Amino acid sequence: MAQLQNGYSNKKQLDIVVVGAGLVGSLEALYLAKRGHRVRLYEFREDIRKTPTARGRSINLALSVRGRRALKDVGLETHMIKEHGIPMTGRRIHRTDGSTYVIPYDANTKQCIYSVGRNYLNSLLLQESEKYDNVERYFNHKLIESNLKKGSLTFQRTDTNEQVHVTADLIIGADGAFSAVRKAMMKRPFFDFSQKYIEHGYLELCIPADDNGSFQMPANYLHIWPRGEFMMIALPNQDASWTVTLFMPFSKFKNLDTEEKLIAFFEKYFPDSIPLIGKDKLVEDFFAGSPSPLVAIKCRPYNVEDKALIIGDAAHAVVPFYGQGMNAGFEDCSLLDELFQKHNDNLVEILNEFSDTRWEDTFAISDLAMYNYIEMRDLVTRPSYRLRKAMDDFIFWLLPNFWVPLYNSVTFSTMPYSRCIKNREWQDQVLKKTWSFFGVAALIGGAVALKLKHFV
Ligand SMILES: Cc1cc2nc3c(=O)[nH]c(=O)nc-3n(C[C@H](O)[C@H](O)[C@H](O)COP(=O)(O)OP(=O)(O)OC[C@H]3O[C@@H](n4cnc5c(N)ncnc54)[C@H](O)[C@@H]3O)c2cc1C
């Protein structure tokens, strides 16, 4: 059995069931295993390590500081960053004439985000859990019924149809945006819930490696084709291919219903991408799938007394435009771990504090992610955005501890998300007052100059 954290070998071992062996559930299992608790991880699908292709959503993800911190805690950060992360140092913007320019994420301290493979990371987390005798994994088990207050769950085996009944000291629902654990919570009084489907969907395409197995575009960037109402982005993969994602209103997707219309659309808006993707491949991939919807979910409280808790997308699915969904879910696990430490495994205190404090930050990142879509698809091309970014970068360079720009605070720090917003609002006020001051000073200066001229 792997080394337990200091002092935990003598504690009462809690019996914890984690529902969902996605990114967040698999990581949470590791944190709990390190604390010496018995963990049973139940997953609806088969073991991702046995399925070579990505399932459903994005093939790669942007990993940033919050996610890295969690991976560091479970001993996987260095491996993930050094062996399987592709640094992305800034946004590389593609104009319609095919020319590009770079907007660095962090011109001063040169921090970057990393493109990582979703399947690889999920498999790595599961593989790591094999090192712990106190973790059991059950795949092909779908949660179909629960009595959270009693800590009891019923799973249906998808391979044999058999029903499996389970009880635990604590149930952690990490079963994604359409969480069955959350559905059970929704039947309870005082559970607030809202969901928002945006009118835009996404479709994934691919730019393959060139004949020499190399990247066809400069690798260390997140490439963006911002087109106002819609955009296309590309993140690099380990095999030198690119996962290209087109985000667009569903109505626009619907209009592209023939090969000719599709090619004409790409020739107008993304001409430089056609030779990279390949005309035939573009047509084939575009019509092979249909655009997927994007949903944001806010809810609270996250717990049922000391018996059940939801984390990750189950608690706070966000639209993907800040690249923070997984990072926020990983941060949930780090924060929970701190609370286990702080409250000495007292579940009432741990769950109540998590539930009472975390929602404000997850609501904040949800709002920030909605805003960032507008920034990525539209604002980045505007002079006003670039002026503000230059100002932020300059003041950050001058006073790095005093002025942290919004993107840096969200992506390269662990500042609570709600504080990132407040910080930005304060910065807006400072700049507004500064402009007003200079405006008034210029006005007074002008008036004085006029007066003096009058007397001369
Ligand atoms: C297009 C796109 C791009 C994204 N890009 C980024 C990015 O760059 N950076 C980032 O940080 N985030 C990104 N995200 C968000 C990220 O994918 C999610 O936040 C993250 O996957 C959430 O992990 P999770 O484990 O909470 O949920 P999930 O990944 O959804 O995992 C839930 C697991 O629970 C299982 N499950 C579901 N129901 C049951 C049941 N009834 N019984 C048992 N098991 C069940 C599922 O099979 C699944 O394995 C992106 C999302 C999308 C859609």
XYZ file of C-alpha atoms and ligand atoms in Angstrom:
509
model
C 0.000 0.000 0.000
C 1.326 3.461 -0.868
C 2.551 5.744 1.887
C -0.287 7.376 3.852
C -0.087 11.023 4.825
C 1.443 11.640 8.233
C -0.807 10.794 11.123
C -3.568 9.233 9.057
C -2.687 5.600 9.595
C -4.145 5.730 13.132
C -7.450 7.402 12.246
C -10.853 5.824 11.746
C -11.035 4.686 8.170
C -14.097 6.125 6.463
C -15.899 4.086 3.864
C -16.420 6.393 0.887
C -18.154 5.737 -2.430
C -17.230 8.008 -5.342
C -19.720 7.930 -8.227
C -18.066 8.665 -11.583
C -14.502 7.800 -12.561
C -14.077 10.772 -14.887
C -11.289 13.275 -14.304
C -12.613 14.650 -11.020
C -13.863 11.375 -9.480
C -10.590 9.604 -10.268
C -8.566 12.439 -8.725
C -10.797 12.582 -5.637
C -10.312 8.843 -5.140
C -6.543 9.428 -5.040
C -6.797 12.228 -2.479
C -9.001 10.081 -0.238
C -6.798 7.029 -0.691
C -3.779 9.063 0.372
C -5.668 9.914 3.557
C -6.118 6.210 4.230
C -9.860 5.954 3.672
C -11.510 3.043 1.909
C -12.633 4.252 -1.507
C -14.946 2.505 -3.922
C -15.087 4.143 -7.320
C -18.179 3.311 -9.422
C -18.274 4.204 -13.101
C -21.086 3.842 -15.609
C -18.817 3.239 -18.598
C -16.166 0.663 -19.157
C -12.607 1.282 -18.021
C -11.283 4.191 -20.091
C -7.873 2.481 -20.144
C -9.388 -0.207 -22.345
C -11.047 2.187 -24.801
C -8.477 3.831 -27.059
C -10.703 6.611 -28.454
C -11.814 9.718 -26.607
C -15.346 9.557 -25.361
C -17.633 12.361 -26.368
C -16.196 15.658 -25.363
C -12.997 17.502 -26.167
C -9.986 15.315 -26.878
C -7.628 17.733 -25.193
C -7.935 20.265 -22.403
C -6.075 23.317 -21.151
C -4.482 22.578 -17.796
C -3.595 25.579 -15.639
C -2.411 26.376 -12.131
C -5.426 25.138 -10.136
C -5.370 21.777 -11.872
C -1.581 21.557 -11.627
C -1.702 22.177 -7.910
C -4.056 19.204 -7.448
C -1.924 16.959 -9.658
C 1.104 17.985 -7.613
C -0.675 16.928 -4.415
C -1.153 13.413 -5.789
C 2.353 13.250 -7.258
C 1.463 13.491 -10.956
C 2.148 17.091 -11.921
C 5.727 16.760 -13.117
C 4.983 13.699 -15.216
C 1.914 15.309 -16.765
C 3.610 18.621 -17.548
C 7.003 17.363 -18.616
C 5.993 14.232 -20.503
C 2.488 14.942 -21.741
C 1.760 18.644 -21.618
C 2.279 20.937 -24.590
C 2.917 24.506 -23.395
C 0.682 27.162 -24.932
C 2.242 30.570 -24.294
C -0.475 32.738 -25.814
C -3.332 33.116 -28.229
C -2.316 33.020 -31.874
C -4.958 34.962 -33.740
C -5.737 34.086 -37.382
C -7.077 36.879 -39.569
C -9.260 36.047 -42.579
C -6.326 36.793 -44.926
C -4.383 33.972 -43.242
C -1.909 36.236 -41.425
C -1.479 35.682 -37.683
C -0.326 37.573 -34.592
C 0.282 36.529 -31.009
C -1.263 37.813 -27.790
C 0.876 36.310 -24.995
C -0.940 35.045 -21.917
C 1.668 36.488 -19.630
C 4.212 38.784 -21.274
C 5.966 39.478 -17.949
C 6.426 36.243 -16.051
C 6.007 33.998 -19.117
C 3.559 31.612 -17.509
C 1.644 29.338 -19.840
C -1.164 26.825 -19.961
C -0.708 23.219 -21.113
C -2.640 21.201 -23.636
C -3.170 17.714 -22.199
C -4.998 14.666 -23.536
C -8.264 14.001 -21.699
C -8.043 10.218 -22.055
C -4.394 10.115 -21.117
C -4.925 12.154 -17.957
C -7.992 10.145 -16.926
C -6.129 6.872 -17.512
C -3.114 8.140 -15.575
C -5.280 9.018 -12.558
C -6.927 5.587 -12.624
C -3.577 3.868 -13.065
C -2.192 5.739 -10.082
C -5.098 4.525 -7.947
C -3.929 0.933 -8.579
C -1.034 1.732 -6.242
C -3.431 1.927 -3.303
C -4.895 -1.235 -1.774
C -7.658 0.878 -0.249
C -9.170 1.817 -3.646
C -11.580 -0.484 -5.470
C -12.774 0.294 -8.987
C -16.073 -0.904 -10.460
C -16.700 -0.129 -14.126
C -19.935 -0.738 -16.085
C -21.937 0.259 -12.999
C -24.639 2.844 -13.555
C -26.146 4.607 -10.551
C -29.914 4.198 -10.872
C -31.278 4.834 -7.405
C -30.130 6.487 -4.215
C -31.157 7.294 -0.689
C -28.545 9.891 0.117
C -29.658 10.494 3.677
C -29.125 6.838 4.454
C -25.947 6.634 2.396
C -27.304 3.890 0.169
C -27.027 3.499 -3.594
C -28.204 1.044 -6.235
C -26.172 0.448 -9.366
C -27.117 -1.495 -12.444
C -24.346 -3.445 -14.086
C -24.411 -2.577 -17.765
C -22.741 -5.858 -18.730
C -24.941 -8.311 -16.735
C -27.981 -6.156 -15.845
C -27.538 -7.285 -12.249
C -28.411 -4.743 -9.520
C -25.815 -3.945 -6.885
C -26.715 -2.328 -3.551
C -24.072 -0.355 -1.718
C -23.925 1.640 1.529
C -21.203 4.037 2.641
C -20.261 6.601 5.309
C -20.019 9.200 2.547
C -21.159 9.359 -1.081
C -19.313 11.722 -3.406
C -21.061 12.423 -6.696
C -18.510 13.225 -9.388
C -20.814 11.996 -12.110
C -20.716 14.988 -14.421
C -23.104 17.643 -15.692
C -26.093 15.284 -15.775
C -25.326 13.850 -12.354
C -27.645 11.189 -10.952
C -26.495 12.085 -7.428
C -27.505 15.713 -8.012
C -30.882 14.556 -9.353
C -31.492 12.846 -6.018
C -30.507 16.043 -4.194
C -32.978 18.028 -6.274
C -35.887 16.230 -4.645
C -34.893 17.674 -1.294
C -36.256 21.003 -0.018
C -34.135 24.164 -0.312
C -32.015 22.793 -3.140
C -31.518 25.652 -5.615
C -30.816 24.749 -9.208
C -30.531 26.548 -12.526
C -29.212 25.514 -15.897
C -28.552 27.489 -19.040
C -28.056 26.033 -22.493
C -26.365 28.628 -24.664
C -27.556 29.019 -28.250
C -24.147 28.026 -29.548
C -22.867 24.480 -30.019
C -19.492 22.994 -30.875
C -18.132 20.553 -33.386
C -14.669 19.011 -33.421
C -12.444 18.756 -36.491
C -8.812 17.770 -36.848
C -5.644 19.132 -38.406
C -3.406 16.086 -38.869
C 0.384 16.034 -38.528
C 2.294 16.659 -41.765
C 4.000 13.895 -43.764
C 7.050 14.097 -41.487
C 4.926 13.723 -38.384
C 5.376 17.389 -37.422
C 2.937 20.135 -36.461
C 1.498 22.054 -39.411
C 1.183 25.248 -37.307
C 3.436 26.736 -34.591
C 2.801 24.360 -31.695
C 3.059 26.427 -28.544
C -0.115 28.446 -28.903
C -3.832 28.192 -28.585
C -4.852 29.163 -32.111
C -8.014 31.224 -32.513
C -9.970 32.288 -35.577
C -12.244 34.937 -33.978
C -15.104 35.924 -36.255
C -17.374 38.033 -34.083
C -20.457 35.883 -33.621
C -18.534 32.627 -33.795
C -14.993 31.265 -33.620
C -12.755 28.305 -34.255
C -9.923 27.265 -31.936
C -7.171 24.627 -32.104
C -5.182 22.944 -29.327
C -2.088 20.812 -30.024
C -1.937 17.056 -29.402
C 1.012 14.827 -28.535
C 0.971 13.190 -32.005
C 1.471 16.625 -33.674
C -2.169 16.823 -34.744
C -4.551 19.596 -33.652
C -8.005 19.279 -32.182
C -9.969 22.019 -33.892
C -13.249 23.144 -32.341
C -15.792 25.257 -34.152
C -18.122 27.152 -31.770
C -21.105 28.690 -33.499
C -24.860 29.359 -33.156
C -26.867 26.192 -33.892
C -28.794 28.138 -36.522
C -25.543 28.727 -38.439
C -24.582 25.050 -38.200
C -27.995 24.180 -39.607
C -27.482 26.396 -42.653
C -24.312 24.538 -43.616
C -26.207 21.573 -44.984
C -24.321 20.886 -48.210
C -20.677 20.350 -49.122
C -20.694 23.481 -51.291
C -22.050 25.679 -48.517
C -19.530 24.300 -46.044
C -16.550 24.924 -48.319
C -17.802 28.393 -49.261
C -18.189 29.184 -45.539
C -14.659 28.004 -44.739
C -13.235 29.838 -47.756
C -14.835 33.041 -46.506
C -14.015 32.789 -42.793
C -11.212 30.266 -42.254
C -9.424 29.987 -45.631
C -5.994 29.202 -44.158
C -7.415 26.197 -42.298
C -8.652 24.378 -45.424
C -5.262 23.120 -46.689
C -4.311 22.244 -43.097
C -7.424 20.158 -42.427
C -7.735 18.956 -46.027
C -10.889 19.610 -48.053
C -12.100 15.999 -48.091
C -11.381 15.500 -44.396
C -13.163 18.730 -43.552
C -16.308 17.604 -45.361
C -16.092 14.090 -43.936
C -15.571 15.188 -40.308
C -18.069 18.032 -40.435
C -20.929 15.850 -41.654
C -19.924 12.815 -39.565
C -21.186 14.375 -36.350
C -23.651 16.962 -35.218
C -22.830 19.965 -33.033
C -22.946 19.309 -29.294
C -24.739 21.618 -26.872
C -23.078 23.561 -24.050
C -24.682 23.840 -20.660
C -23.894 25.815 -17.512
C -25.262 24.583 -14.199
C -25.439 26.416 -10.904
C -26.834 24.775 -7.797
C -26.512 24.646 -4.027
C -26.114 23.305 -1.376
C -23.584 20.718 -2.504
C -24.154 18.367 0.425
C -26.806 16.287 2.135
C -25.859 16.542 5.799
C -22.724 14.459 6.434
C -23.729 11.771 3.939
C -23.397 13.073 0.398
C -21.555 15.710 -1.613
C -21.320 16.668 -5.274
C -18.137 17.998 -6.884
C -16.809 18.808 -10.362
C -19.299 19.213 -13.218
C -21.987 17.539 -11.094
C -21.912 20.615 -8.863
C -20.929 23.319 -11.353
C -20.750 22.585 -15.074
C -19.485 25.680 -16.883
C -19.164 26.573 -20.563
C -15.610 25.781 -21.718
C -14.386 29.227 -22.748
C -12.103 29.948 -19.795
C -10.596 26.447 -19.895
C -11.497 26.114 -16.226
C -14.113 23.332 -15.933
C -11.678 20.556 -15.108
C -9.354 22.955 -13.279
C -12.223 24.080 -11.029
C -13.225 20.461 -10.422
C -9.639 19.601 -9.491
C -9.611 22.612 -7.192
C -12.726 21.193 -5.471
C -10.632 18.121 -4.614
C -7.717 20.214 -3.255
C -10.076 22.306 -1.132
C -11.850 19.218 0.202
C -8.503 17.735 1.132
C -7.656 20.895 3.085
C -10.991 20.619 4.893
C -10.391 16.959 5.788
C -7.136 18.135 7.337
C -8.649 21.172 9.036
C -11.634 19.327 10.520
C -9.848 16.119 11.328
C -12.160 13.973 9.168
C -15.319 15.333 10.805
C -17.735 14.960 7.893
C -20.413 17.361 9.181
C -17.929 20.201 9.393
C -16.115 19.320 6.180
C -19.243 19.070 4.030
C -20.949 22.102 5.533
C -17.926 24.333 5.098
C -17.345 23.152 1.529
C -20.971 23.725 0.642
C -21.204 27.116 2.355
C -18.044 28.562 0.848
C -17.450 26.978 -2.560
C -20.602 28.057 -4.398
C -19.618 31.721 -4.570
C -16.472 30.845 -6.488
C -18.083 28.309 -8.803
C -20.858 30.776 -9.655
C -18.112 33.321 -10.377
C -16.193 31.060 -12.778
C -19.457 30.222 -14.506
C -20.037 33.931 -15.194
C -16.423 34.482 -16.194
C -16.596 31.579 -18.662
C -19.691 33.080 -20.324
C -17.904 36.423 -20.620
C -14.748 34.872 -22.058
C -16.616 33.523 -25.081
C -17.321 37.105 -26.110
C -13.688 38.039 -25.460
C -12.350 35.137 -27.523
C -14.672 35.337 -30.494
C -14.974 39.114 -30.715
C -13.170 41.427 -28.280
C -9.648 40.095 -28.972
C -9.756 41.691 -32.396
C -10.677 45.144 -31.088
C -8.104 47.902 -30.442
C -9.805 48.724 -27.107
C -9.146 45.160 -25.880
C -5.513 45.300 -26.920
C -5.035 48.706 -25.326
C -6.488 47.468 -22.038
C -4.349 44.315 -22.202
C -1.224 46.415 -22.832
C -2.104 48.633 -19.866
C -2.744 45.645 -17.614
C 0.533 44.046 -18.681
C 2.438 47.277 -18.084
C 1.067 47.899 -14.593
C 1.513 44.190 -13.767
C 5.157 44.498 -14.842
C 5.556 47.639 -12.706
C 3.684 46.353 -9.634
C 3.389 42.553 -9.869
C 2.007 42.057 -6.358
C -0.456 44.899 -6.607
C -1.975 44.573 -10.062
C -2.766 41.046 -11.287
C -4.758 41.108 -14.553
C -7.976 39.099 -14.642
C -6.728 36.318 -16.932
C -3.612 35.853 -14.801
C -5.584 35.702 -11.569
C -7.964 33.068 -12.973
C -5.420 30.976 -14.829
C -2.083 31.437 -13.093
C -3.115 31.839 -9.479
C -5.338 30.155 -6.930
C -7.065 33.405 -6.008
C -10.710 32.476 -5.317
C -12.681 33.025 -8.530
C -15.070 35.468 -6.836
C -12.084 37.542 -5.703
C -10.749 37.548 -9.286
C -13.952 39.305 -10.339
C -13.811 41.783 -7.447
C -10.160 42.442 -8.231
C -11.037 43.237 -11.844
C -13.894 45.524 -10.780
C -11.503 47.397 -8.519
C -8.997 47.720 -11.385
C -11.740 49.052 -13.664
C -12.578 51.676 -11.037
C -8.931 52.695 -10.633
C -8.499 53.080 -14.386
C -11.771 54.955 -14.718
C -10.770 57.376 -11.971
C -7.306 57.757 -13.488
C -8.811 58.575 -16.892
C -11.244 61.003 -15.257
C -8.380 62.623 -13.378
C -6.360 63.071 -16.548
C -9.489 64.219 -18.370
C -10.225 66.848 -15.740
C -6.538 67.847 -15.575
C -6.486 68.243 -19.369
C -9.667 70.324 -19.219
C -8.315 72.597 -16.492
C -4.969 72.818 -18.298
C -6.781 73.803 -21.502
C -8.879 76.425 -19.723
C -5.836 77.925 -18.015
C -3.951 78.025 -21.313
C -6.864 79.805 -22.975
C -7.124 82.312 -20.143
C -3.405 83.046 -20.258
C -3.633 83.509 -24.019
C -6.481 85.963 -23.444
C -4.337 88.034 -21.069
C -1.282 88.034 -23.298
C -15.639 21.217 -25.525
C -15.134 21.250 -24.106
C -13.856 21.721 -23.865
C -13.384 21.767 -22.557
N -12.134 22.273 -22.345
C -11.685 22.382 -21.082
C -10.379 22.905 -20.832
O -9.648 23.282 -21.755
N -9.955 23.011 -19.536
C -10.745 22.630 -18.498
O -10.311 22.772 -17.326
N -11.973 22.119 -18.713
C -12.466 21.976 -19.962
N -13.699 21.446 -20.187
C -14.523 21.045 -19.033
C -14.170 19.638 -18.570
O -14.339 18.737 -19.641
C -15.086 19.223 -17.431
O -15.154 20.255 -16.482
C -14.553 17.971 -16.741
O -14.540 16.903 -17.644
C -15.448 17.615 -15.550
O -15.014 16.409 -15.011
P -15.995 15.560 -14.104
O -15.206 14.364 -13.707
O -16.611 16.400 -13.071
O -17.197 15.112 -15.058
P -17.139 14.121 -16.304
O -15.886 14.283 -17.045
O -18.424 14.328 -17.029
O -17.126 12.681 -15.646
C -18.276 12.141 -15.027
C -18.153 10.641 -14.985
O -19.298 10.110 -14.318
C -19.808 9.008 -15.043
N -21.256 8.882 -14.769
C -22.243 9.680 -15.217
N -23.438 9.251 -14.785
C -23.189 8.159 -14.030
C -24.030 7.244 -13.316
N -25.362 7.377 -13.293
N -23.444 6.208 -12.663
C -22.099 6.052 -12.655
N -21.258 6.872 -13.337
C -21.797 7.917 -14.013
C -19.526 9.352 -16.502
O -19.509 8.201 -17.301
C -18.154 10.018 -16.387
O -17.103 9.112 -16.497
C -14.201 21.353 -21.486
C -15.488 20.875 -21.749
C -15.948 20.821 -23.034
C -17.332 20.325 -23.288
